[in-house]
Amino acid sequence: MESTFLTAEHARLAAEAWAFARDSLAPAAASEEAADDVDSLARRFVRRMAEAGILRHCVPAAFGGATERVSFRSLCVIREALAYASGLCDSMFALQGLGAGPIAFFGSTEQRAEWLPKVAAGTAIAAFAMSEPGAGSDLSAIATTARRENSHFVLDGVKRFISNAGIADFYVVFARAGNPGEKPALSAFLVPGDNPGVRVQERFDLLAPHPIGEIALDECRLPRSALIGEEGRGLPVALATLDAFRPTVGAAALGLARRALDESLDRVTSRIQFGKKLADQEGVQFMLADMATELDAARLLVYRAAYRQDMGLSRITLEAAMAKAYATEVAQQIVDRAVQLHGAAGLVRGYEVERLYREVRALRIHDGATEIQKVVIARELIQRHLGEAAE
Ligand SMILES: Cc1cc2nc3c(=O)[nH]c(=O)nc-3n(C[C@H](O)[C@H](O)[C@H](O)COP(=O)(O)OP(=O)(O)OC[C@H]3O[C@@H](n4cnc5c(N)ncnc54)[C@H](O)[C@@H]3O)c2cc1C
């Protein structure tokens, strides 16, 4: 796979990312449970990644990035290594990319010049604010409005389950803009975190540490220059960004699953039951075989999708959905088997597999739940079939 989908440069980056995860994250991950302040830990991870030059992969070279264009294979390689050691650090990396993505792809020169270098340097924390109390899987239900007032837009609404709510320096917000009488279409806006119209009204304590909450936009006034891309063209901004980043969610799942497999191998080759190592039991060997095979199959789907994104061959909607759905589902199963192979010890706080069990769960829900990915896959298949039949 390395020669098919990845270059020597990706292999070099992988070595760097794995060294960072091993040397800089393992101690932090161990103290994660002890730290009651997820925000401080999240900020610390951002600083550390900035110092190591890792965040430079989230933006293009012209704005302080590592490569001319953002390489999604690089993002995958990095996420796989980070998630192996710490789900929170991986999330912070992912959000820098996801928040910077719409600006890098669709933003104005001024927006890029102002925010992307800060994302790369870790001096600005990014957020992507799409979900709402009434709009999770269903983007057509987004109710936040952006009313035009002379040279300004005024945003009103509530964004729920927004990662980095409260610690973000800017939010990419999706809202419905249009004059009275017009059909309001989604538009994307760049909203500085210190805008007086932005208020964090709730924070959520998730299964695994993650800074997340609900923000209210109350009469949030923005200049017209805050529009990302064209007015009314927010849906393509959202969908193109999500398509591009979905394989990277699969890559995070690979990291968690790989850790689960490694932990399992350590455990079954050292634990003696019935007078021999667990690894000598055929039933255990079958579990290990399934874990490794599913992990490799997921890896192929993830890097195929990222490769196609980097090559700009076509929209990768189908491949991205397959990679995200399959990798996150099998990662859940792999982690679950790892807990099983650890027995009761796998349930003890502080054991790696217990951490993995909590961290893997969210991946099947955010960035489009598995069922939504399946809807997308089926829709793409049917459209292609009908298109071919009509030719
Ligand atoms: C850790 C985490 C971080 C997040 N960060 C962000 C963020 O930064 N920004 C942001 O905007 N959002 C974020 N979200 C929100 C996330 O995008 C939503 O949770 C997700 O889109 C699902 O929406 P929902 O939770 O409202 O579930 P719902 O839409 O209520 O769906 C619940 C379940 O119903 C099923 N379902 C829904 N629709 C269908 C269908 N058509 N066919 C079949 N089954 C269906 C699925 O099983 C789905 O999981 C985050 C969520 C989590 C867990």
Short mmCIF file of C-alpha atoms and ligand atoms in Angstrom, two decimals:
data_model
loop_
_atom_site.label_atom_id
_atom_site.label_comp_id
_atom_site.label_asym_id
_atom_site.label_seq_id
_atom_site.Cartn_x
_atom_site.Cartn_y
_atom_site.Cartn_z
CA MET A 1 0.00 0.00 0.00
CA GLU A 2 2.84 2.37 0.87
CA SER A 3 4.05 2.45 -2.73
CA THR A 4 0.52 2.54 -4.18
CA PHE A 5 -1.03 5.31 -2.13
CA LEU A 6 1.82 6.90 -0.17
CA THR A 7 5.08 8.53 -1.24
CA ALA A 8 8.47 8.41 0.46
CA GLU A 9 7.62 11.85 1.87
CA HIS A 10 4.54 10.39 3.60
CA ALA A 11 6.68 7.59 5.01
CA ARG A 12 9.10 10.19 6.43
CA LEU A 13 6.21 12.16 7.89
CA ALA A 14 4.75 8.98 9.40
CA ALA A 15 8.04 8.29 11.20
CA GLU A 16 8.03 11.87 12.54
CA ALA A 17 4.38 11.69 13.66
CA TRP A 18 4.87 8.32 15.38
CA ALA A 19 7.97 9.64 17.17
CA PHE A 20 5.96 12.67 18.35
CA ALA A 21 3.12 10.44 19.55
CA ARG A 22 5.53 8.15 21.38
CA ASP A 23 7.70 10.83 22.98
CA SER A 24 5.30 13.72 23.57
CA LEU A 25 1.88 12.18 24.05
CA ALA A 26 2.23 9.00 26.01
CA PRO A 27 2.90 10.77 29.32
CA ALA A 28 0.15 13.32 28.63
CA ALA A 29 -2.33 10.59 27.75
CA ALA A 30 -1.55 8.85 31.01
CA SER A 31 -2.28 12.00 32.99
CA GLU A 32 -5.41 12.79 30.98
CA GLU A 33 -7.71 11.13 33.48
CA ALA A 34 -6.16 13.02 36.36
CA ALA A 35 -6.54 16.41 34.69
CA ASP A 36 -10.02 17.71 35.30
CA ASP A 37 -9.60 20.60 32.93
CA VAL A 38 -10.05 19.34 29.41
CA ASP A 39 -9.64 22.86 27.96
CA SER A 40 -6.14 23.30 29.39
CA LEU A 41 -5.12 19.89 28.14
CA ALA A 42 -6.55 20.64 24.70
CA ARG A 43 -4.65 23.93 24.52
CA ARG A 44 -1.46 22.21 25.67
CA PHE A 45 -1.78 19.64 22.88
CA VAL A 46 -2.25 22.41 20.31
CA ARG A 47 0.89 24.17 21.57
CA ARG A 48 2.90 20.95 21.49
CA MET A 49 1.77 20.11 17.97
CA ALA A 50 2.60 23.64 16.83
CA GLU A 51 6.09 23.41 18.32
CA ALA A 52 6.65 20.10 16.57
CA GLY A 53 5.52 21.60 13.24
CA ILE A 54 2.63 19.14 12.96
CA LEU A 55 -0.10 21.77 12.62
CA ARG A 56 1.61 23.11 9.50
CA HIS A 57 0.05 20.19 7.66
CA CYS A 58 -3.41 21.73 8.18
CA VAL A 59 -2.80 24.71 5.86
CA PRO A 60 -1.20 25.36 2.44
CA ALA A 61 2.46 26.44 2.21
CA ALA A 62 1.60 29.99 1.17
CA PHE A 63 0.12 30.51 4.66
CA GLY A 64 2.75 28.79 6.76
CA GLY A 65 1.89 25.23 5.76
CA ALA A 66 4.16 22.26 5.16
CA THR A 67 3.13 21.44 1.59
CA GLU A 68 1.94 23.49 -1.36
CA ARG A 69 -1.60 22.18 -0.94
CA VAL A 70 -2.94 20.38 2.12
CA SER A 71 -2.18 16.69 1.66
CA PHE A 72 -5.00 14.54 2.98
CA ARG A 73 -2.70 11.54 3.06
CA SER A 74 -0.46 13.53 5.38
CA LEU A 75 -3.44 14.34 7.59
CA CYS A 76 -4.34 10.62 7.68
CA VAL A 77 -0.79 9.55 8.50
CA ILE A 78 -0.69 12.09 11.35
CA ARG A 79 -4.14 11.26 12.72
CA GLU A 80 -3.34 7.56 12.77
CA ALA A 81 -0.27 8.21 14.92
CA LEU A 82 -1.93 10.75 17.22
CA ALA A 83 -5.04 8.65 17.86
CA TYR A 84 -2.81 5.69 18.76
CA ALA A 85 -1.62 7.71 21.76
CA SER A 86 -4.37 10.21 22.58
CA GLY A 87 -7.87 10.71 21.22
CA LEU A 88 -7.95 14.26 22.52
CA CYS A 89 -4.73 15.29 20.81
CA ASP A 90 -5.98 13.71 17.59
CA SER A 91 -9.27 15.65 17.89
CA MET A 92 -7.44 18.93 18.38
CA PHE A 93 -5.38 18.27 15.27
CA ALA A 94 -8.50 17.28 13.30
CA LEU A 95 -10.35 20.43 14.30
CA GLN A 96 -7.49 22.70 13.26
CA GLY A 97 -7.80 21.08 9.84
CA LEU A 98 -11.60 21.03 9.70
CA GLY A 99 -11.90 24.67 10.79
CA ALA A 100 -9.16 25.82 8.42
CA GLY A 101 -10.48 23.73 5.51
CA PRO A 102 -13.37 25.97 4.38
CA ILE A 103 -11.07 29.02 4.58
CA ALA A 104 -8.27 27.32 2.65
CA PHE A 105 -10.66 25.94 0.00
CA PHE A 106 -13.17 28.79 -0.35
CA GLY A 107 -11.99 31.77 1.75
CA SER A 108 -10.91 35.18 0.51
CA THR A 109 -7.23 36.12 0.34
CA GLU A 110 -7.71 38.30 3.42
CA GLN A 111 -9.36 35.51 5.43
CA ARG A 112 -6.60 33.10 4.48
CA ALA A 113 -3.86 35.57 5.31
CA GLU A 114 -5.40 36.45 8.66
CA TRP A 115 -6.30 33.01 10.02
CA LEU A 116 -4.37 30.20 8.33
CA PRO A 117 -0.90 31.18 9.61
CA LYS A 118 -2.36 31.29 13.13
CA VAL A 119 -3.85 27.81 12.72
CA ALA A 120 -0.45 26.50 11.63
CA ALA A 121 1.30 28.25 14.51
CA GLY A 122 -1.27 27.07 17.05
CA THR A 123 -2.04 30.67 18.04
CA ALA A 124 -5.64 30.31 16.87
CA ILE A 125 -7.89 27.38 17.75
CA ALA A 126 -10.45 26.51 15.09
CA ALA A 127 -14.05 25.28 15.22
CA PHE A 128 -16.61 24.11 12.66
CA ALA A 129 -20.16 24.97 13.73
CA MET A 130 -22.84 23.21 11.76
CA SER A 131 -24.96 21.05 14.10
CA GLU A 132 -27.94 22.49 15.96
CA PRO A 133 -30.49 21.18 18.47
CA GLY A 134 -32.87 20.44 15.59
CA ALA A 135 -30.28 19.69 12.90
CA GLY A 136 -27.83 16.83 13.42
CA SER A 137 -27.81 14.37 10.54
CA ASP A 138 -30.29 16.54 8.64
CA LEU A 139 -28.49 19.64 7.37
CA SER A 140 -31.64 20.86 5.65
CA ALA A 141 -33.05 21.56 9.14
CA ILE A 142 -30.38 24.18 9.97
CA ALA A 143 -32.33 27.11 11.38
CA THR A 144 -29.63 29.67 12.26
CA THR A 145 -30.34 32.80 10.24
CA ALA A 146 -28.08 35.47 8.76
CA ARG A 147 -30.03 38.61 8.02
CA ARG A 148 -28.54 41.32 5.85
CA GLU A 149 -28.34 44.76 7.42
CA ASN A 150 -26.66 47.32 5.17
CA SER A 151 -23.03 46.29 4.99
CA HIS A 152 -23.42 43.64 7.71
CA PHE A 153 -24.90 40.23 8.36
CA VAL A 154 -26.60 39.56 11.69
CA LEU A 155 -26.60 35.93 12.81
CA ASP A 156 -29.09 34.41 15.23
CA GLY A 157 -29.37 30.79 16.30
CA VAL A 158 -27.95 27.99 18.40
CA LYS A 159 -25.13 25.61 17.45
CA ARG A 160 -24.99 22.41 19.48
CA PHE A 161 -22.28 19.78 20.01
CA ILE A 162 -19.61 22.11 18.68
CA SER A 163 -16.10 20.91 19.39
CA ASN A 164 -13.90 23.64 20.88
CA ALA A 165 -16.95 25.70 21.93
CA GLY A 166 -15.53 28.20 24.39
CA ILE A 167 -11.87 27.77 23.49
CA ALA A 168 -12.07 28.48 19.76
CA ASP A 169 -10.57 31.69 18.39
CA PHE A 170 -12.82 31.40 15.35
CA TYR A 171 -15.87 29.41 14.26
CA VAL A 172 -16.87 28.52 10.72
CA VAL A 173 -20.63 28.92 11.09
CA PHE A 174 -23.31 27.73 8.67
CA ALA A 175 -26.45 29.89 8.60
CA ARG A 176 -29.33 30.68 6.25
CA ALA A 177 -28.93 34.02 4.54
CA GLY A 178 -31.34 35.87 2.31
CA ASN A 179 -33.57 38.91 2.08
CA PRO A 180 -37.22 38.64 3.13
CA GLY A 181 -39.11 36.88 0.35
CA GLU A 182 -36.02 35.04 -0.86
CA LYS A 183 -35.56 31.32 -0.24
CA PRO A 184 -32.79 31.34 2.37
CA ALA A 185 -29.88 29.13 1.40
CA LEU A 186 -26.97 28.08 3.57
CA SER A 187 -23.99 30.40 3.70
CA ALA A 188 -20.71 29.95 5.54
CA PHE A 189 -19.33 32.66 7.83
CA LEU A 190 -16.07 33.23 9.62
CA VAL A 191 -16.96 34.27 13.16
CA PRO A 192 -14.21 35.37 15.57
CA GLY A 193 -14.62 33.75 18.98
CA ASP A 194 -14.50 37.16 20.71
CA ASN A 195 -17.44 38.57 18.75
CA PRO A 196 -19.84 39.93 21.43
CA GLY A 197 -22.72 38.05 19.76
CA VAL A 198 -21.11 34.65 20.49
CA ARG A 199 -21.95 33.08 23.84
CA VAL A 200 -21.18 29.60 25.16
CA GLN A 201 -24.38 28.55 26.88
CA GLU A 202 -23.65 24.93 27.75
CA ARG A 203 -20.74 22.52 27.91
CA PHE A 204 -21.01 18.74 27.69
CA ASP A 205 -18.99 16.14 29.55
CA LEU A 206 -18.50 13.28 27.07
CA LEU A 207 -17.51 9.64 27.55
CA ALA A 208 -13.93 10.52 26.56
CA PRO A 209 -12.33 13.94 27.24
CA HIS A 210 -13.30 16.39 24.50
CA PRO A 211 -14.00 20.15 24.65
CA ILE A 212 -17.54 20.46 23.31
CA GLY A 213 -20.58 22.60 23.93
CA GLU A 214 -23.42 24.71 22.69
CA ILE A 215 -23.02 28.28 21.45
CA ALA A 216 -25.72 30.87 21.07
CA LEU A 217 -25.45 33.48 18.33
CA ASP A 218 -27.41 36.49 19.55
CA GLU A 219 -27.51 39.42 17.15
CA CYS A 220 -24.02 38.43 16.08
CA ARG A 221 -22.97 41.23 13.72
CA LEU A 222 -20.44 40.45 11.03
CA PRO A 223 -19.07 42.49 8.15
CA ARG A 224 -19.83 41.18 4.66
CA SER A 225 -16.18 40.18 4.43
CA ALA A 226 -16.98 37.40 6.95
CA LEU A 227 -18.72 35.39 4.22
CA ILE A 228 -16.71 32.32 3.22
CA GLY A 229 -17.24 31.79 -0.49
CA GLU A 230 -20.37 33.11 -2.13
CA GLU A 231 -23.58 33.94 -0.35
CA GLY A 232 -26.03 31.04 -0.63
CA ARG A 233 -23.23 28.58 -1.52
CA GLY A 234 -22.63 27.31 2.00
CA LEU A 235 -23.81 23.77 1.28
CA PRO A 236 -21.04 23.06 -1.25
CA VAL A 237 -18.55 24.53 1.27
CA ALA A 238 -19.83 22.16 3.96
CA LEU A 239 -20.07 19.08 1.74
CA ALA A 240 -16.69 19.51 0.04
CA THR A 241 -15.02 20.04 3.42
CA LEU A 242 -16.72 17.03 4.98
CA ASP A 243 -15.93 14.79 1.98
CA ALA A 244 -12.26 15.76 2.16
CA PHE A 245 -11.96 15.22 5.91
CA ARG A 246 -14.00 12.01 6.26
CA PRO A 247 -11.11 9.71 5.33
CA THR A 248 -9.11 11.35 8.11
CA VAL A 249 -11.77 10.27 10.64
CA GLY A 250 -11.21 6.76 9.32
CA ALA A 251 -7.48 7.27 9.88
CA ALA A 252 -8.10 8.16 13.54
CA ALA A 253 -10.10 4.93 13.82
CA LEU A 254 -7.08 3.06 12.39
CA GLY A 255 -4.86 4.53 15.10
CA LEU A 256 -7.19 3.45 17.90
CA ALA A 257 -7.66 -0.01 16.37
CA ARG A 258 -3.94 -0.49 15.85
CA ARG A 259 -3.32 0.35 19.50
CA ALA A 260 -6.03 -2.14 20.49
CA LEU A 261 -4.38 -4.87 18.43
CA ASP A 262 -0.92 -4.11 19.84
CA GLU A 263 -2.25 -4.11 23.40
CA SER A 264 -4.03 -7.40 22.71
CA LEU A 265 -0.88 -9.02 21.34
CA ASP A 266 1.06 -7.92 24.42
CA ARG A 267 -1.63 -9.31 26.68
CA VAL A 268 -2.22 -12.71 25.05
CA THR A 269 1.47 -13.47 24.64
CA SER A 270 2.09 -12.90 28.35
CA ARG A 271 -1.05 -14.06 30.18
CA ILE A 272 -1.14 -17.73 31.19
CA GLN A 273 -4.44 -19.56 31.60
CA PHE A 274 -5.10 -23.32 31.42
CA GLY A 275 -1.33 -23.82 31.69
CA LYS A 276 -0.45 -21.98 28.49
CA LYS A 277 -0.43 -18.54 26.96
CA LEU A 278 -3.77 -17.17 25.81
CA ALA A 279 -2.09 -16.72 22.42
CA ASP A 280 -1.85 -20.52 22.14
CA GLN A 281 -5.65 -20.89 22.18
CA GLU A 282 -7.05 -21.26 18.68
CA GLY A 283 -10.13 -19.18 19.57
CA VAL A 284 -7.88 -16.30 20.61
CA GLN A 285 -5.83 -16.65 17.42
CA PHE A 286 -9.00 -16.36 15.34
CA MET A 287 -9.86 -13.11 17.11
CA LEU A 288 -6.39 -11.71 16.42
CA ALA A 289 -6.62 -12.76 12.78
CA ASP A 290 -9.97 -11.00 12.34
CA MET A 291 -8.69 -7.86 14.04
CA ALA A 292 -5.60 -7.63 11.84
CA THR A 293 -7.47 -8.40 8.62
CA GLU A 294 -10.20 -5.84 9.28
CA LEU A 295 -7.61 -3.25 10.23
CA ASP A 296 -5.73 -3.72 6.97
CA ALA A 297 -8.93 -3.66 4.90
CA ALA A 298 -9.93 -0.40 6.61
CA ARG A 299 -6.47 1.05 6.01
CA LEU A 300 -6.75 0.37 2.28
CA LEU A 301 -10.12 2.14 2.09
CA VAL A 302 -8.85 5.13 4.08
CA TYR A 303 -5.69 5.69 2.05
CA ARG A 304 -7.46 5.05 -1.26
CA ALA A 305 -9.93 7.83 -0.45
CA ALA A 306 -7.20 10.22 0.73
CA TYR A 307 -5.09 9.42 -2.35
CA ARG A 308 -8.00 10.21 -4.67
CA GLN A 309 -8.65 13.45 -2.78
CA ASP A 310 -4.99 14.48 -3.16
CA MET A 311 -4.93 13.54 -6.84
CA GLY A 312 -8.10 15.58 -7.45
CA LEU A 313 -9.35 12.71 -9.62
CA SER A 314 -13.02 13.44 -8.89
CA ARG A 315 -15.33 14.13 -5.95
CA ILE A 316 -14.58 11.39 -3.46
CA THR A 317 -18.04 11.29 -1.88
CA LEU A 318 -18.41 7.51 -2.30
CA GLU A 319 -14.88 6.55 -1.31
CA ALA A 320 -14.86 8.92 1.66
CA ALA A 321 -18.15 7.57 2.99
CA MET A 322 -16.96 3.96 2.61
CA ALA A 323 -13.67 4.72 4.35
CA LYS A 324 -15.30 6.58 7.24
CA ALA A 325 -18.10 4.08 7.81
CA TYR A 326 -16.01 0.92 7.48
CA ALA A 327 -12.96 2.08 9.42
CA THR A 328 -14.95 3.44 12.36
CA GLU A 329 -17.22 0.38 12.55
CA VAL A 330 -14.38 -2.14 12.47
CA ALA A 331 -12.35 -0.05 14.91
CA GLN A 332 -15.24 -0.33 17.36
CA GLN A 333 -15.25 -4.14 16.91
CA ILE A 334 -11.48 -4.40 17.20
CA VAL A 335 -11.43 -2.36 20.40
CA ASP A 336 -14.31 -4.42 21.78
CA ARG A 337 -12.38 -7.65 21.08
CA ALA A 338 -9.32 -6.13 22.73
CA VAL A 339 -11.33 -5.49 25.90
CA GLN A 340 -12.62 -9.08 25.72
CA LEU A 341 -9.08 -10.44 25.42
CA HIS A 342 -8.03 -8.45 28.49
CA GLY A 343 -10.90 -9.87 30.56
CA ALA A 344 -11.79 -7.87 33.67
CA ALA A 345 -8.50 -5.98 33.44
CA GLY A 346 -9.75 -4.36 30.25
CA LEU A 347 -12.45 -2.57 32.20
CA VAL A 348 -10.11 -0.99 34.71
CA ARG A 349 -9.56 2.76 34.40
CA GLY A 350 -5.99 3.44 33.43
CA TYR A 351 -5.70 0.41 31.15
CA GLU A 352 -5.14 1.44 27.57
CA VAL A 353 -7.98 -0.67 26.20
CA GLU A 354 -10.43 0.98 28.59
CA ARG A 355 -9.37 4.36 27.18
CA LEU A 356 -9.73 3.06 23.64
CA TYR A 357 -13.20 1.68 24.40
CA ARG A 358 -14.39 5.16 25.42
CA GLU A 359 -12.56 7.05 22.70
CA VAL A 360 -13.63 4.95 19.74
CA ARG A 361 -17.36 5.42 20.26
CA ALA A 362 -17.77 9.00 19.05
CA LEU A 363 -16.20 8.30 15.66
CA ARG A 364 -19.27 6.41 14.44
CA ILE A 365 -21.46 9.43 15.17
CA HIS A 366 -19.66 12.67 14.30
CA ASP A 367 -18.86 13.83 10.75
CA GLY A 368 -21.97 11.93 9.65
CA ALA A 369 -23.15 8.81 11.48
CA THR A 370 -22.51 5.41 9.89
CA GLU A 371 -26.11 5.20 8.72
CA ILE A 372 -25.76 8.53 6.91
CA GLN A 373 -22.58 7.26 5.22
CA LYS A 374 -24.55 4.22 4.06
CA VAL A 375 -27.29 6.48 2.67
CA VAL A 376 -24.56 8.39 0.79
CA ILE A 377 -22.91 5.20 -0.51
CA ALA A 378 -26.21 3.78 -1.75
CA ARG A 379 -27.22 7.10 -3.35
CA GLU A 380 -23.90 7.35 -5.20
CA LEU A 381 -24.15 3.74 -6.39
CA ILE A 382 -27.69 4.17 -7.66
CA GLN A 383 -26.88 7.47 -9.40
CA ARG A 384 -23.87 5.94 -11.12
CA HIS A 385 -25.89 2.91 -12.17
CA LEU A 386 -28.70 5.01 -13.60
CA GLY A 387 -26.17 7.29 -15.30
CA GLU A 388 -24.46 4.32 -16.96
CA ALA A 389 -27.81 2.79 -17.97
CA ALA A 390 -28.83 6.08 -19.63
CA GLU A 391 -25.61 6.30 -21.72
C1 LIG B 1 -17.47 14.06 19.75
C2 LIG B 1 -18.35 14.85 18.84
C3 LIG B 1 -17.87 16.02 18.27
C4 LIG B 1 -18.69 16.78 17.45
N1 LIG B 1 -18.20 17.94 16.94
C5 LIG B 1 -18.99 18.68 16.12
C6 LIG B 1 -18.50 19.92 15.58
O1 LIG B 1 -17.36 20.33 15.86
N2 LIG B 1 -19.31 20.65 14.77
C7 LIG B 1 -20.58 20.23 14.46
O2 LIG B 1 -21.24 20.95 13.71
N3 LIG B 1 -21.08 19.08 14.96
C8 LIG B 1 -20.32 18.30 15.78
N4 LIG B 1 -20.81 17.14 16.33
C9 LIG B 1 -22.18 16.77 16.07
C10 LIG B 1 -22.27 15.66 15.04
O3 LIG B 1 -21.98 16.15 13.77
C11 LIG B 1 -23.69 15.08 15.14
O4 LIG B 1 -23.76 14.40 16.38
C12 LIG B 1 -24.00 14.12 14.01
O5 LIG B 1 -24.16 14.80 12.78
C13 LIG B 1 -25.28 13.33 14.28
O6 LIG B 1 -26.31 14.17 14.63
P1 LIG B 1 -27.16 13.92 15.98
O7 LIG B 1 -26.21 13.64 17.08
O8 LIG B 1 -28.11 15.02 16.12
O9 LIG B 1 -27.95 12.57 15.69
P2 LIG B 1 -29.34 12.44 14.91
O10 LIG B 1 -29.31 13.20 13.64
O11 LIG B 1 -30.44 12.68 15.86
O12 LIG B 1 -29.30 10.89 14.54
C14 LIG B 1 -29.29 9.89 15.56
C15 LIG B 1 -29.10 8.55 14.90
O13 LIG B 1 -30.25 8.28 14.06
C16 LIG B 1 -29.83 7.53 12.94
N5 LIG B 1 -30.18 8.25 11.72
C17 LIG B 1 -30.30 9.59 11.54
N6 LIG B 1 -30.69 9.86 10.28
C18 LIG B 1 -30.80 8.68 9.65
C19 LIG B 1 -31.16 8.29 8.31
N7 LIG B 1 -31.47 9.19 7.36
N8 LIG B 1 -31.17 6.97 8.01
C20 LIG B 1 -30.86 6.05 8.95
N9 LIG B 1 -30.51 6.35 10.21
C21 LIG B 1 -30.49 7.64 10.56
C22 LIG B 1 -28.30 7.33 13.07
O14 LIG B 1 -28.03 6.11 13.72
C23 LIG B 1 -27.88 8.47 13.98
O15 LIG B 1 -26.70 8.18 14.71
C24 LIG B 1 -20.01 16.35 17.16
C25 LIG B 1 -20.48 15.16 17.72
C26 LIG B 1 -19.67 14.42 18.56
C27 LIG B 1 -20.19 13.15 19.15
#
